[in-house]
Short mmCIF file of C-alpha atoms in Angstrom, two decimals:
data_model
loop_
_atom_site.label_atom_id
_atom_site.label_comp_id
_atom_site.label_asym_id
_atom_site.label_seq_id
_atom_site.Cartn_x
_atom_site.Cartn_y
_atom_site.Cartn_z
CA UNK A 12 41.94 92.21 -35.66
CA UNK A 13 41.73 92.67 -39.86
CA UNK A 14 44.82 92.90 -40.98
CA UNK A 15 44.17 95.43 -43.43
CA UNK A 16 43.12 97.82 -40.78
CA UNK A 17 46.46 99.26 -39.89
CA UNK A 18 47.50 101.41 -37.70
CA UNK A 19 45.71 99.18 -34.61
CA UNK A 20 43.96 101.16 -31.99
CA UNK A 21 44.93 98.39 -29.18
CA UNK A 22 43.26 99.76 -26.19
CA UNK A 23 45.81 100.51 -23.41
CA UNK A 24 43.95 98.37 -20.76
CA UNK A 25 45.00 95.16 -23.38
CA UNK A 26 48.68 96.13 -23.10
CA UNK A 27 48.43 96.73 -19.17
CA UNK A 28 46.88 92.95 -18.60
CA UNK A 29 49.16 91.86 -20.82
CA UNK A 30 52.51 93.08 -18.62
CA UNK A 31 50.90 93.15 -14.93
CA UNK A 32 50.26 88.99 -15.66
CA UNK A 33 52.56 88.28 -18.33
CA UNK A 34 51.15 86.54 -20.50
CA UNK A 35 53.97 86.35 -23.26
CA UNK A 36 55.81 84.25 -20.90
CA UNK A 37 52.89 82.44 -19.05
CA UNK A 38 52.32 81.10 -22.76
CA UNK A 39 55.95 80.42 -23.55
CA UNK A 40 55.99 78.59 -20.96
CA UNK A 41 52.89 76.32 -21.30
CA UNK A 42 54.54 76.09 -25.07
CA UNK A 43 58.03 74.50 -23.37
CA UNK A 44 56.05 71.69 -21.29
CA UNK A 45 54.14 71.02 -23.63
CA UNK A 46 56.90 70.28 -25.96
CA UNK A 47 58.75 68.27 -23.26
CA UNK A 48 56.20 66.63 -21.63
CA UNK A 49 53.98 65.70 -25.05
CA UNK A 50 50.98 64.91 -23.31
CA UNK A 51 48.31 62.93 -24.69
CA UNK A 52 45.51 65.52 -23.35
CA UNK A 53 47.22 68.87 -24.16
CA UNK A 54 44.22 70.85 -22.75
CA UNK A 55 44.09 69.05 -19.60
CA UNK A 56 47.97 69.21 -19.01
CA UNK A 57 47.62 73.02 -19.79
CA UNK A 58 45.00 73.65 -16.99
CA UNK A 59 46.90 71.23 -14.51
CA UNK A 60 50.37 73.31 -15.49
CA UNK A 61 48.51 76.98 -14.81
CA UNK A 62 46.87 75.24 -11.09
CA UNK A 63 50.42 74.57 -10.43
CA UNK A 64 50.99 78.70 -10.18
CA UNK A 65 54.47 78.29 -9.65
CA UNK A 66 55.57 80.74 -12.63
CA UNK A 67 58.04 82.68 -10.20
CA UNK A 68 59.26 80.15 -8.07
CA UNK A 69 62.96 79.61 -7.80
CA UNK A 70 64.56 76.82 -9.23
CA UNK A 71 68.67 76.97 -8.95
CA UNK A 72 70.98 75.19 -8.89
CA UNK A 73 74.75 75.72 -7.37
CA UNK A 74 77.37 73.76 -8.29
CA UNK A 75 81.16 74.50 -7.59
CA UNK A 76 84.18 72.56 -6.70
CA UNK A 77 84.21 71.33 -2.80
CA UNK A 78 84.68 73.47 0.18
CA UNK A 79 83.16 76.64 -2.68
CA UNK A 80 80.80 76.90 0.19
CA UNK A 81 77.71 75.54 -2.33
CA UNK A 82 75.55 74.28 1.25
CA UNK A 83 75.98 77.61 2.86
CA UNK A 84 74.56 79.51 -0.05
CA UNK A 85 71.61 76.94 -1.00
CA UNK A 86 70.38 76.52 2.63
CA UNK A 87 70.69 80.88 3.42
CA UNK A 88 69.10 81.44 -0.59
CA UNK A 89 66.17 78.48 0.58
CA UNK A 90 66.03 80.14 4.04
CA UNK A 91 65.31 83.89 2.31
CA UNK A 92 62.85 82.60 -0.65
CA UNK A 93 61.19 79.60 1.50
CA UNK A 94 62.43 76.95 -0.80
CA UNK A 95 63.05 73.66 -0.70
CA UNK A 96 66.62 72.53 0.15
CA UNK A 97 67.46 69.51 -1.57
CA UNK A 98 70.93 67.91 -1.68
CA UNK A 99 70.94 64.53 -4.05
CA UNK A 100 72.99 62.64 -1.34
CA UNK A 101 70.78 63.38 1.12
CA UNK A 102 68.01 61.67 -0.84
CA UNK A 103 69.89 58.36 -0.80
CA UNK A 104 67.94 57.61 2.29
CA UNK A 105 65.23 59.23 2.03
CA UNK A 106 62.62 56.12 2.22
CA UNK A 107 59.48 58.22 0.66
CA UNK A 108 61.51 57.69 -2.49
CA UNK A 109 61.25 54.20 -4.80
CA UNK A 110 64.71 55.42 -6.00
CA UNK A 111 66.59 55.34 -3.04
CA UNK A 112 66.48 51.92 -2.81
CA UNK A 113 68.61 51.38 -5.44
CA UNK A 114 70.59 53.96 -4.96
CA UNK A 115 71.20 52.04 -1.33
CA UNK A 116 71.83 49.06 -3.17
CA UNK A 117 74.36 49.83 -5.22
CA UNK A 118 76.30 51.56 -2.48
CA UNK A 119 75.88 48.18 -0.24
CA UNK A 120 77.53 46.26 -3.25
CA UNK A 121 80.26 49.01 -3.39
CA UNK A 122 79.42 50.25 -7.08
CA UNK A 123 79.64 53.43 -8.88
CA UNK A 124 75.87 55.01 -8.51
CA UNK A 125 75.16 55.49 -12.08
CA UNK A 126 74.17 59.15 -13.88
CA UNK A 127 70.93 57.74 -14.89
CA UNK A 128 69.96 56.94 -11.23
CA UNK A 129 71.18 59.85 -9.63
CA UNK A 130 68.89 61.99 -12.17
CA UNK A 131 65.80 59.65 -11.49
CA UNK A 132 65.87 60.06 -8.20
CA UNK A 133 66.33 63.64 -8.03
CA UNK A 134 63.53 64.11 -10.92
CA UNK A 135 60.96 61.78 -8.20
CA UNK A 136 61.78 64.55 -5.07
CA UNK A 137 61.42 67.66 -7.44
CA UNK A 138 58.13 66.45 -8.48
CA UNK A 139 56.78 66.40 -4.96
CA UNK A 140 54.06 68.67 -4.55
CA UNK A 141 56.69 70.53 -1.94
CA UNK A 142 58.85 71.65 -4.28
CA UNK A 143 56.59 72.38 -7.17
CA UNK A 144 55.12 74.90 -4.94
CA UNK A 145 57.86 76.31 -3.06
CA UNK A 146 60.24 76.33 -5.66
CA UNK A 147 64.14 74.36 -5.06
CA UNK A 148 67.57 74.80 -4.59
CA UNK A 149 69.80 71.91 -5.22
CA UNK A 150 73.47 71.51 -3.78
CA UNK A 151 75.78 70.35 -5.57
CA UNK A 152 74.10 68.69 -8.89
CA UNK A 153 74.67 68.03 -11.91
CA UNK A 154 78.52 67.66 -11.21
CA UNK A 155 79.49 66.51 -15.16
CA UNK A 156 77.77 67.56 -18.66
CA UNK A 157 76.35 64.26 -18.99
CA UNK A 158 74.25 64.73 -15.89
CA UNK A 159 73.10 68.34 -16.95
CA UNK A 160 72.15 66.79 -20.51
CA UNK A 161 70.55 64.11 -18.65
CA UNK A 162 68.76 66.65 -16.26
CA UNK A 163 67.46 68.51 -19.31
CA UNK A 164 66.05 65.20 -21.36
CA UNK A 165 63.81 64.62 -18.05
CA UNK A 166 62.49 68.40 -18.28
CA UNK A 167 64.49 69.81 -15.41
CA UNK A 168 65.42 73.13 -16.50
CA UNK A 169 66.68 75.65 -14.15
CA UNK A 170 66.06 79.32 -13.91
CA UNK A 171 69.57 79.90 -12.54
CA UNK A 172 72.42 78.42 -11.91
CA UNK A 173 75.24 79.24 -9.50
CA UNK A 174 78.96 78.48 -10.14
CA UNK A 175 81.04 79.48 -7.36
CA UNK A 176 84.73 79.20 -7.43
CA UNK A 177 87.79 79.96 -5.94
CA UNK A 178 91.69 79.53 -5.80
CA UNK A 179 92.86 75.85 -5.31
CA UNK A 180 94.64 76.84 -1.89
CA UNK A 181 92.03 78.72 -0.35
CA UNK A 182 89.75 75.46 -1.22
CA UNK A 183 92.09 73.10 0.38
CA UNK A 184 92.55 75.08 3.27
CA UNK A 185 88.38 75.36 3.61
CA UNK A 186 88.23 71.85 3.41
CA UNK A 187 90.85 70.45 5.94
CA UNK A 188 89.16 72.74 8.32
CA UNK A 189 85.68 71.84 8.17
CA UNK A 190 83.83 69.84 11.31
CA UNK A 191 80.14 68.69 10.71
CA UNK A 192 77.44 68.84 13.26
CA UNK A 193 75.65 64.86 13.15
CA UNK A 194 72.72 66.24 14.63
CA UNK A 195 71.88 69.36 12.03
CA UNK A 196 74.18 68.40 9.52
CA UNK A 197 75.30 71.97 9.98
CA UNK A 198 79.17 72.48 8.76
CA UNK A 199 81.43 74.77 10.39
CA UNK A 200 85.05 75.70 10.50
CA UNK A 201 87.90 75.33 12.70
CA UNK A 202 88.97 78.83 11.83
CA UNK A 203 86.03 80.84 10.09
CA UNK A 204 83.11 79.31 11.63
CA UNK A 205 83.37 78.46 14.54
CA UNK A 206 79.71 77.76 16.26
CA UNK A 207 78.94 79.70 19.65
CA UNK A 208 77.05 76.33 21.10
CA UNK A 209 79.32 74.92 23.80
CA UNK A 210 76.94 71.45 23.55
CA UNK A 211 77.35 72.27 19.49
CA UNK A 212 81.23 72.40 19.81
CA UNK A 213 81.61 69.22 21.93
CA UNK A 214 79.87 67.21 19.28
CA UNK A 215 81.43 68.24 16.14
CA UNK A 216 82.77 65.48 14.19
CA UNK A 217 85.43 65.41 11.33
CA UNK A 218 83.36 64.52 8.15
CA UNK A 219 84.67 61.67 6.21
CA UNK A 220 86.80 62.13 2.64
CA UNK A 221 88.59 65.54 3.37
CA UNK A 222 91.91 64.39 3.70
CA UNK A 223 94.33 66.44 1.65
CA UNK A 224 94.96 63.95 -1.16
CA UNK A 225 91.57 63.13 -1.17
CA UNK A 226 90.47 67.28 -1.83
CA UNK A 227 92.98 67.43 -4.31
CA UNK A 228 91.49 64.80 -6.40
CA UNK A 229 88.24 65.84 -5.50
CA UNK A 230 89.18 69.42 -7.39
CA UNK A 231 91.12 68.30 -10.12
CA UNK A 232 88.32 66.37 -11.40
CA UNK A 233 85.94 69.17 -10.89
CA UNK A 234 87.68 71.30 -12.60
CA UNK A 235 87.45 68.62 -15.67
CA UNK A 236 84.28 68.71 -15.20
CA UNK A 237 82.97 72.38 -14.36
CA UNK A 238 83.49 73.41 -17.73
CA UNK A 239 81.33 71.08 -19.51
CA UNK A 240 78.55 72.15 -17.13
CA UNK A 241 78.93 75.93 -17.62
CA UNK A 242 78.39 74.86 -21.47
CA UNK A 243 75.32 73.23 -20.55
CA UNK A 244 73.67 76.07 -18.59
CA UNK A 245 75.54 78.91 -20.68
CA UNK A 246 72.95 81.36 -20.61
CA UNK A 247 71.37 81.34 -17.42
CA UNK A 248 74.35 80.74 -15.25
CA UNK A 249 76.57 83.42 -13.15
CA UNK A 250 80.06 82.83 -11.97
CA UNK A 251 80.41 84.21 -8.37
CA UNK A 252 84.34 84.00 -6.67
CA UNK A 253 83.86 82.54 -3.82
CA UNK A 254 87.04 83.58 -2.25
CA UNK A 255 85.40 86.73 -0.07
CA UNK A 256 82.82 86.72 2.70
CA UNK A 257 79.85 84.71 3.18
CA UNK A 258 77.81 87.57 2.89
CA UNK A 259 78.96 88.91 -0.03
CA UNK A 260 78.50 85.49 -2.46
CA UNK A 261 75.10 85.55 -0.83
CA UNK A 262 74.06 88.77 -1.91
CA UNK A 263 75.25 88.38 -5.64
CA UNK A 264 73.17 85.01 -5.35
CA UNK A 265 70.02 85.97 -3.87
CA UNK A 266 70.46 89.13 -6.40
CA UNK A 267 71.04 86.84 -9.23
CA UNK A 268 68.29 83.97 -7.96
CA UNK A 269 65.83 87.47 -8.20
CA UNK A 270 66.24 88.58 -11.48
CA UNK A 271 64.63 87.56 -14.40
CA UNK A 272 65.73 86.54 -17.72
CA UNK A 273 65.10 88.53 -20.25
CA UNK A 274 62.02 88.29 -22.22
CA UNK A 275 61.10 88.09 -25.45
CA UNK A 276 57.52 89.58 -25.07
CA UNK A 277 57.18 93.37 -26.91
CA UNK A 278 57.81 95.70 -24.34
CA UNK A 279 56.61 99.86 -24.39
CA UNK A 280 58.23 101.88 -22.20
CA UNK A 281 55.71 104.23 -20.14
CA UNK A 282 57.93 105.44 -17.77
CA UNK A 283 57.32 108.35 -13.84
CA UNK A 284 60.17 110.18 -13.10
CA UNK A 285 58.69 111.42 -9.00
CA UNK A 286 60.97 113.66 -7.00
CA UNK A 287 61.57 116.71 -4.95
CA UNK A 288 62.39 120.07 -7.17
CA UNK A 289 65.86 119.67 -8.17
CA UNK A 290 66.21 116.04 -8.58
CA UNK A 291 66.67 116.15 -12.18
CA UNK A 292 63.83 114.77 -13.40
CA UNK A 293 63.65 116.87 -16.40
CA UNK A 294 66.80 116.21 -17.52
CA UNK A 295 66.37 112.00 -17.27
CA UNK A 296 62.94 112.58 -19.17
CA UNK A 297 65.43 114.29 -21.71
CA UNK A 298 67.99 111.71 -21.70
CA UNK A 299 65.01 108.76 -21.94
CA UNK A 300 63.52 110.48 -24.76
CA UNK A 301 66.70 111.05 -26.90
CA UNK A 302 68.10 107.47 -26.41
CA UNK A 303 64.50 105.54 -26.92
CA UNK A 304 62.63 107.66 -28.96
CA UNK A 305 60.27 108.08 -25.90
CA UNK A 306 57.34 110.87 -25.61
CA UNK A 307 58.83 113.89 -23.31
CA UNK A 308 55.38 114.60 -21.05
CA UNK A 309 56.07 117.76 -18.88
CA UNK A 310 52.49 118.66 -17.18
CA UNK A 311 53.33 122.30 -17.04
CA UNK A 312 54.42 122.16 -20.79
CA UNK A 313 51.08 120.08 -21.51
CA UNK A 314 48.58 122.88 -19.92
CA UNK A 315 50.85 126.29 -21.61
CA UNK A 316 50.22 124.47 -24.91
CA UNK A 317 46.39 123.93 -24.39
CA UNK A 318 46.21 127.67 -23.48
CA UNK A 319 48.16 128.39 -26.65
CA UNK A 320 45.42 126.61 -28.87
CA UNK A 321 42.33 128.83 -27.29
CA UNK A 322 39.89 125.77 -27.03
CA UNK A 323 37.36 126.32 -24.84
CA UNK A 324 39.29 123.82 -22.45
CA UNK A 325 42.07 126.47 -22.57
CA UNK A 326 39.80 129.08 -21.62
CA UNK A 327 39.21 126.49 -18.23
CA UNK A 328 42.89 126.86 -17.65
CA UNK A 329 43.23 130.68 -17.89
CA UNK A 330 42.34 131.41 -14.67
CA UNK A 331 44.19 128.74 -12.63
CA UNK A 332 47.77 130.27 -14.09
CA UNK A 333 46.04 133.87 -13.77
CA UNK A 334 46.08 133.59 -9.96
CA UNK A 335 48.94 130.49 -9.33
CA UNK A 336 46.39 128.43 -8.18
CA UNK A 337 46.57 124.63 -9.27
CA UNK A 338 44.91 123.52 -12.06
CA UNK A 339 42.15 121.20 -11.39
CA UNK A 340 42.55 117.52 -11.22
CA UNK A 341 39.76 116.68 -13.49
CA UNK A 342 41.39 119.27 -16.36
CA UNK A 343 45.01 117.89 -15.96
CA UNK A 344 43.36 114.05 -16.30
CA UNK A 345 41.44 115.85 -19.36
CA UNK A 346 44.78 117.08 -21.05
CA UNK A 347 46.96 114.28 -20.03
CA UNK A 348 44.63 111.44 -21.13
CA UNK A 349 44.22 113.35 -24.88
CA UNK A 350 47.72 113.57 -25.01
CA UNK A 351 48.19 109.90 -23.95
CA UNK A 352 46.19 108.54 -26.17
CA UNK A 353 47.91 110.57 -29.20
CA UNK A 354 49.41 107.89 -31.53
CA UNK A 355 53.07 108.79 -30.83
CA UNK A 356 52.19 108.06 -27.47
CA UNK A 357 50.52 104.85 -27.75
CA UNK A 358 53.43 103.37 -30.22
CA UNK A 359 56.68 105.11 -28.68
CA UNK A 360 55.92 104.47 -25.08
CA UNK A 361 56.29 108.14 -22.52
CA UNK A 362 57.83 109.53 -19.83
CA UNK A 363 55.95 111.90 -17.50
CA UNK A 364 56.69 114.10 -14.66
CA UNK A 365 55.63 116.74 -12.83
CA UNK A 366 52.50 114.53 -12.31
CA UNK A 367 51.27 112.98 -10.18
CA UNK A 368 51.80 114.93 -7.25
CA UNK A 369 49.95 112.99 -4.55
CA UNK A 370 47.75 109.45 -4.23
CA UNK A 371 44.95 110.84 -5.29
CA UNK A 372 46.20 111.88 -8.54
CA UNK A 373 47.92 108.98 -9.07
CA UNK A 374 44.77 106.67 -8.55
CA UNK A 375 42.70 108.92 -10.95
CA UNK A 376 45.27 108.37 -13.54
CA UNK A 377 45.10 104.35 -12.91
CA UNK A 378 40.98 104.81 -13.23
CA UNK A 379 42.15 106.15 -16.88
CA UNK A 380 43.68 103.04 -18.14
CA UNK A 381 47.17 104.67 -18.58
CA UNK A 382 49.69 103.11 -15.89
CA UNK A 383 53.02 103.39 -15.75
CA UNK A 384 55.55 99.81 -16.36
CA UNK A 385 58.54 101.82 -14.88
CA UNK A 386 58.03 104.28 -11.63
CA UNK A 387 61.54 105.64 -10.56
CA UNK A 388 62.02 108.03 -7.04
CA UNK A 389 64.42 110.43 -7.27
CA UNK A 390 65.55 110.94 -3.65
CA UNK A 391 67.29 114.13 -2.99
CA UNK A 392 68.28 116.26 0.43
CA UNK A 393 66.26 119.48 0.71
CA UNK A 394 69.47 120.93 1.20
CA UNK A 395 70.78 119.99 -2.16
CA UNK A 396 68.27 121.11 -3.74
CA UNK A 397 68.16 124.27 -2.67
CA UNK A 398 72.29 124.12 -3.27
CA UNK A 399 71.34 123.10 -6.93
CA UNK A 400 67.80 125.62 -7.62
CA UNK A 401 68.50 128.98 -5.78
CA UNK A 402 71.93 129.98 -6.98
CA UNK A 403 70.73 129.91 -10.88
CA UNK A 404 69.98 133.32 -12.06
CA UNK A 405 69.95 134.34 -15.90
CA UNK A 406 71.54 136.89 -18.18
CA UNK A 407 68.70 138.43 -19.38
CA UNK A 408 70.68 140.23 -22.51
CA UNK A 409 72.51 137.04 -23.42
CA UNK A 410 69.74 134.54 -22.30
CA UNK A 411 72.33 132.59 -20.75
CA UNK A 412 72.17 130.47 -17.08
CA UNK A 413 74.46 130.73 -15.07
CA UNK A 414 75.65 128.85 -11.39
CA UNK A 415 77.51 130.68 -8.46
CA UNK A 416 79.30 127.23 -8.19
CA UNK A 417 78.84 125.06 -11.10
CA UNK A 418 79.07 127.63 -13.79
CA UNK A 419 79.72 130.99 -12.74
CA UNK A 420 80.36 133.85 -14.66
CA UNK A 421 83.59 135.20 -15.88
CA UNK A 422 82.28 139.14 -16.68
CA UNK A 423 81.61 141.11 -13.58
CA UNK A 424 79.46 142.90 -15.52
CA UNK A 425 77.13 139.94 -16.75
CA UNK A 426 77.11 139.33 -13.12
CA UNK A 427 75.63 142.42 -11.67
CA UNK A 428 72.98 142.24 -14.41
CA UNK A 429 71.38 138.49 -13.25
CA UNK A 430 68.52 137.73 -12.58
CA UNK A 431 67.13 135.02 -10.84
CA UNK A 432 63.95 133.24 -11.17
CA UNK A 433 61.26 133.96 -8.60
CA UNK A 434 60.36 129.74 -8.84
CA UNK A 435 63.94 129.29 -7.46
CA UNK A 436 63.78 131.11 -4.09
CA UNK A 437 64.45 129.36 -1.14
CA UNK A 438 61.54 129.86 0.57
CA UNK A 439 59.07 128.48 -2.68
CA UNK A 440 61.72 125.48 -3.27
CA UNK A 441 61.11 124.70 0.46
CA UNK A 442 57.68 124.69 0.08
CA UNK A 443 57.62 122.32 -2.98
CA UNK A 444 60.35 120.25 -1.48
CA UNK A 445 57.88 119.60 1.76
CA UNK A 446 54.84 118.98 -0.20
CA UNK A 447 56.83 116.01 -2.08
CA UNK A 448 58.41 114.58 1.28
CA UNK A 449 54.74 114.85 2.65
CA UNK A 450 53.53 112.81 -0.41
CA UNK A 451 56.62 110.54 -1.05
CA UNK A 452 55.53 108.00 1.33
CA UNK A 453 52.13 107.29 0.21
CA UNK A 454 53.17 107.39 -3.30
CA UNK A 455 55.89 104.96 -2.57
CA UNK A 456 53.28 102.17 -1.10
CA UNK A 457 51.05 103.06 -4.18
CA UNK A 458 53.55 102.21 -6.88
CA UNK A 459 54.59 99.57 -4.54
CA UNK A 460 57.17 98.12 -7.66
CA UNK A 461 58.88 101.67 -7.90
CA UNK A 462 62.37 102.22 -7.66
CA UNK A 463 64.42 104.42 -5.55
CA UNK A 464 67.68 105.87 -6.96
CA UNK A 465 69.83 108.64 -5.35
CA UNK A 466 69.72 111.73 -7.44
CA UNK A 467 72.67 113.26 -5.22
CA UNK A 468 75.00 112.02 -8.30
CA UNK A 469 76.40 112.37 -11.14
CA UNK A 470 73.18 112.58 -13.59
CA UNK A 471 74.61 110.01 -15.87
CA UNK A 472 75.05 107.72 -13.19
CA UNK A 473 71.59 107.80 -12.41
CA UNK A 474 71.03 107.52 -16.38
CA UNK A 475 72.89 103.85 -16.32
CA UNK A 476 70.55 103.33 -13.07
CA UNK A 477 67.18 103.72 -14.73
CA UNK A 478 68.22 102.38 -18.24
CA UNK A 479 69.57 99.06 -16.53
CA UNK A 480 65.88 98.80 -15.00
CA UNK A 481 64.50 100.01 -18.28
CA UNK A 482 65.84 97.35 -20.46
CA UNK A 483 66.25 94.42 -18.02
CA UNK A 484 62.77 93.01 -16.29
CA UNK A 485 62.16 93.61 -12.64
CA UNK A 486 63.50 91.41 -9.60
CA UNK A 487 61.10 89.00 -8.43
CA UNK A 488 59.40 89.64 -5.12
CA UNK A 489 58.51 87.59 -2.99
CA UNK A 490 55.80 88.73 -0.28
#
């Protein structure tokens, strides 16, 4: 592009590439290895790192002090995301690896297992071709800074890490009560988990070091060492209390392991607000637009101004709104696509509602090269919305709305002069209402990425909803 030539006319298509296959990050990312790895054929390391295709694979760690529960999470997080389970002790005898030899031998001469070893030998398994594909979760490691600092020299960098914790007596009583299944290497609980099996209850077996003076050393010199590891991973790490169900830490995890982190790439909000009458989509597009400087796009609003101007695409338009009919598709694409491509539009980002109303709409706008990065469904009861639409009538003297139950009137005499708005009568909100619950499930597997709030709430609840998607990336899924 010259330079000189300012403003850019960046076609929309080059934006929408750039977001649907993320390419900011796919080339931060080629930028990190290379920088770690310093390869002596950069081009050919490049094209072997992008074969790899392994952009959104996770790669976590969880680390805690014992009896945090840090197996149960990694093997149900590995189980959801099909990843590789990988516990560094485990690997000892693992005979695939050149490492564990050593490893083997220093154990046989009864000597500390140095850092240096323990981070070889994980750095050989995570480079099998398993885990670069499916992505890891390790249990347990690093357990000390130097290890993490160690991790990081070799280029092991995870996307998230997990630090569960919990109170000291909760721990010790977890730990005294655990029983380990030699078969599965399954661990279970006296008290909490206790396995249905009768063959898997007769051959539980106490596992070694979990004596109550050995779990107390055990924790004191994790928590010397915890600290120095949450410095290491300070800004893609979340602290989850482990004190709670099993269930619960999971969920924070897995929701956690899904997120992204945030990116640095420019981002332009273009943003559908779909929902039934009533859902308060107008009033978000409002919100949107006042906070980030966003382009309010109301189709109705769009196709009243074009009649305004008396073009001869106005004079198209006439007759639709002369007899209520809907306007046709290939006018509203017309007027929409001018007003997208408006520069306001193209440098502020959007938000648009009251179109599209079915699939078919929405795949002609795709074919126009304007798709939204945001899509959020605003779910709301027919019976709400008729609570919320019908009982509005205005004071036609004043100009002023009123509610029967939100904001009723206080003059008996403004009251008797209402008058309500023939859009809001039960019968047409029904209508509308059915026509989006006909469409909502098609349009739902067409912006298969959209979101689904409930709009039964306080509207600035829902605002914090859609802003938090808005300014964070979306979860990774994976199908």
């Amino acid at each position: 592009m010259d330079a000189t030539n300012k403003p850019h006319q960046i076609p929309p298509e080059m934006a929408l590439y750039a977001e649907k296959h993320r390419i900011f990050e796919l080339m931060q990312s080629l930028m990190e290895a290379l920088l770690i790895y310093r390869p002596e054929d950069p081009v050919d390391f490049m094209i072997g790192h992008l074969r790899k295709n392994n952009a959104d694979v996770p790669r976590v760690f969880v680390v805690g002090p014992p009896a945090s529960g840090k197996t149960t999470i990694s093997r149900w997080i590995c189980k959801h995301l099909s990843a590789t389970y990988v516990c560094p002790q485990d690997l000892v005898h693992n005979q695939k690896l050149k490492k564990s030899q050593e490893v083997l031998s220093c154990l046989a001469q009864q000597e500390a297992i140095p850092d240096e070893l323990w981070v070889s030998l994980l750095e050989e398994r995570l480079s099998d071709e398993e885990c670069m594909s499916l992505g890891w979760v390790v249990d347990g490691f690093p357990e000390t800074r130097d290890q993490a600092l160690q991790l990081q020299e070799k280029g092991i960098a995870p996307r998230h890490v997990i630090v569960l914790h919990a109170p000291d007596t909760v721990l010790v009583e977890r730990n005294l009560g655990k029983l380990l299944d030699p078969f599965t290497k399954e661990v279970y609980h006296s008290t909490f988990d206790w396995p249905v099996d009768f063959m898997v209850q007769r051959r539980l077996v106490v596992p070694e070091g979990i004596s109550e003076q050995v779990t107390a050393s055990r924790l004191l010199e994790s928590h010397r060492n915890i600290p120095g590891v949450i410095q290491a991973y300070a800004k893609n790490h979340k602290a989850i209390n482990a004190d709670q169900p099993c269930v619960d830490v999971f969920a924070q995890a897995l929701s956690f392991v899904q997120s992204r982190p945030a990116s640095k790439a420019p981002f332009l909000p273009r943003v559908l607000l779909l929902g039934p009458p009533g859902s308060g989509k107008h009033l978000q597009a409002a919100l949107l637009a006042q906070k980030y400087g966003l382009v309010n796009l109301r189709l109705g609003d769009l196709l009243r101004e074009k009649v305004v101007e008396r073009t001869p695409l106005s004079e198209l338009i006439k007759p639709f709104f002369n007899s209520s009919y809907p306007v046709s598709d290939n006018i509203v694409l017309s007027v929409l696509k001018e007003r997208l491509n408006r520069q306001d539009c193209l440098s502020c980002g959007w938000v648009l509602h009251g179109f599209p109303r079915d699939v078919d709409q929405a795949s002609l706008m795709k074919h126009t090269g304007f798709e939204p990065n945001r899509v959020f469904f605003l779910n709301l009861p027919t019976e709400v919305a008729l609570q919320r639409l019908c009982q509005w009538a205005t004071d036609p003297v004043a100009g002023e709305r009123y509610h029967s139950i939100f904001k009723p009137p206080i003059n008996a005499e403004v009251n008797q002069r209402l008058r309500q708005n023939p859009k809001n009568r039960p019968e047409k909100v029904e209508v509308k209402a059915d026509y989006y619950h006909q469409q909502a499930r098609e349009l739902e597997d067409f912006y298969e990425d959209g979101i689904a709030l409930n709009a039964d709430q306080d509207p600035y609840t829902i605002f914090e909803h859609i802003e938090s998607y808005l300014v964070k990336p979306l979860p990774v899924t994976r199908r």
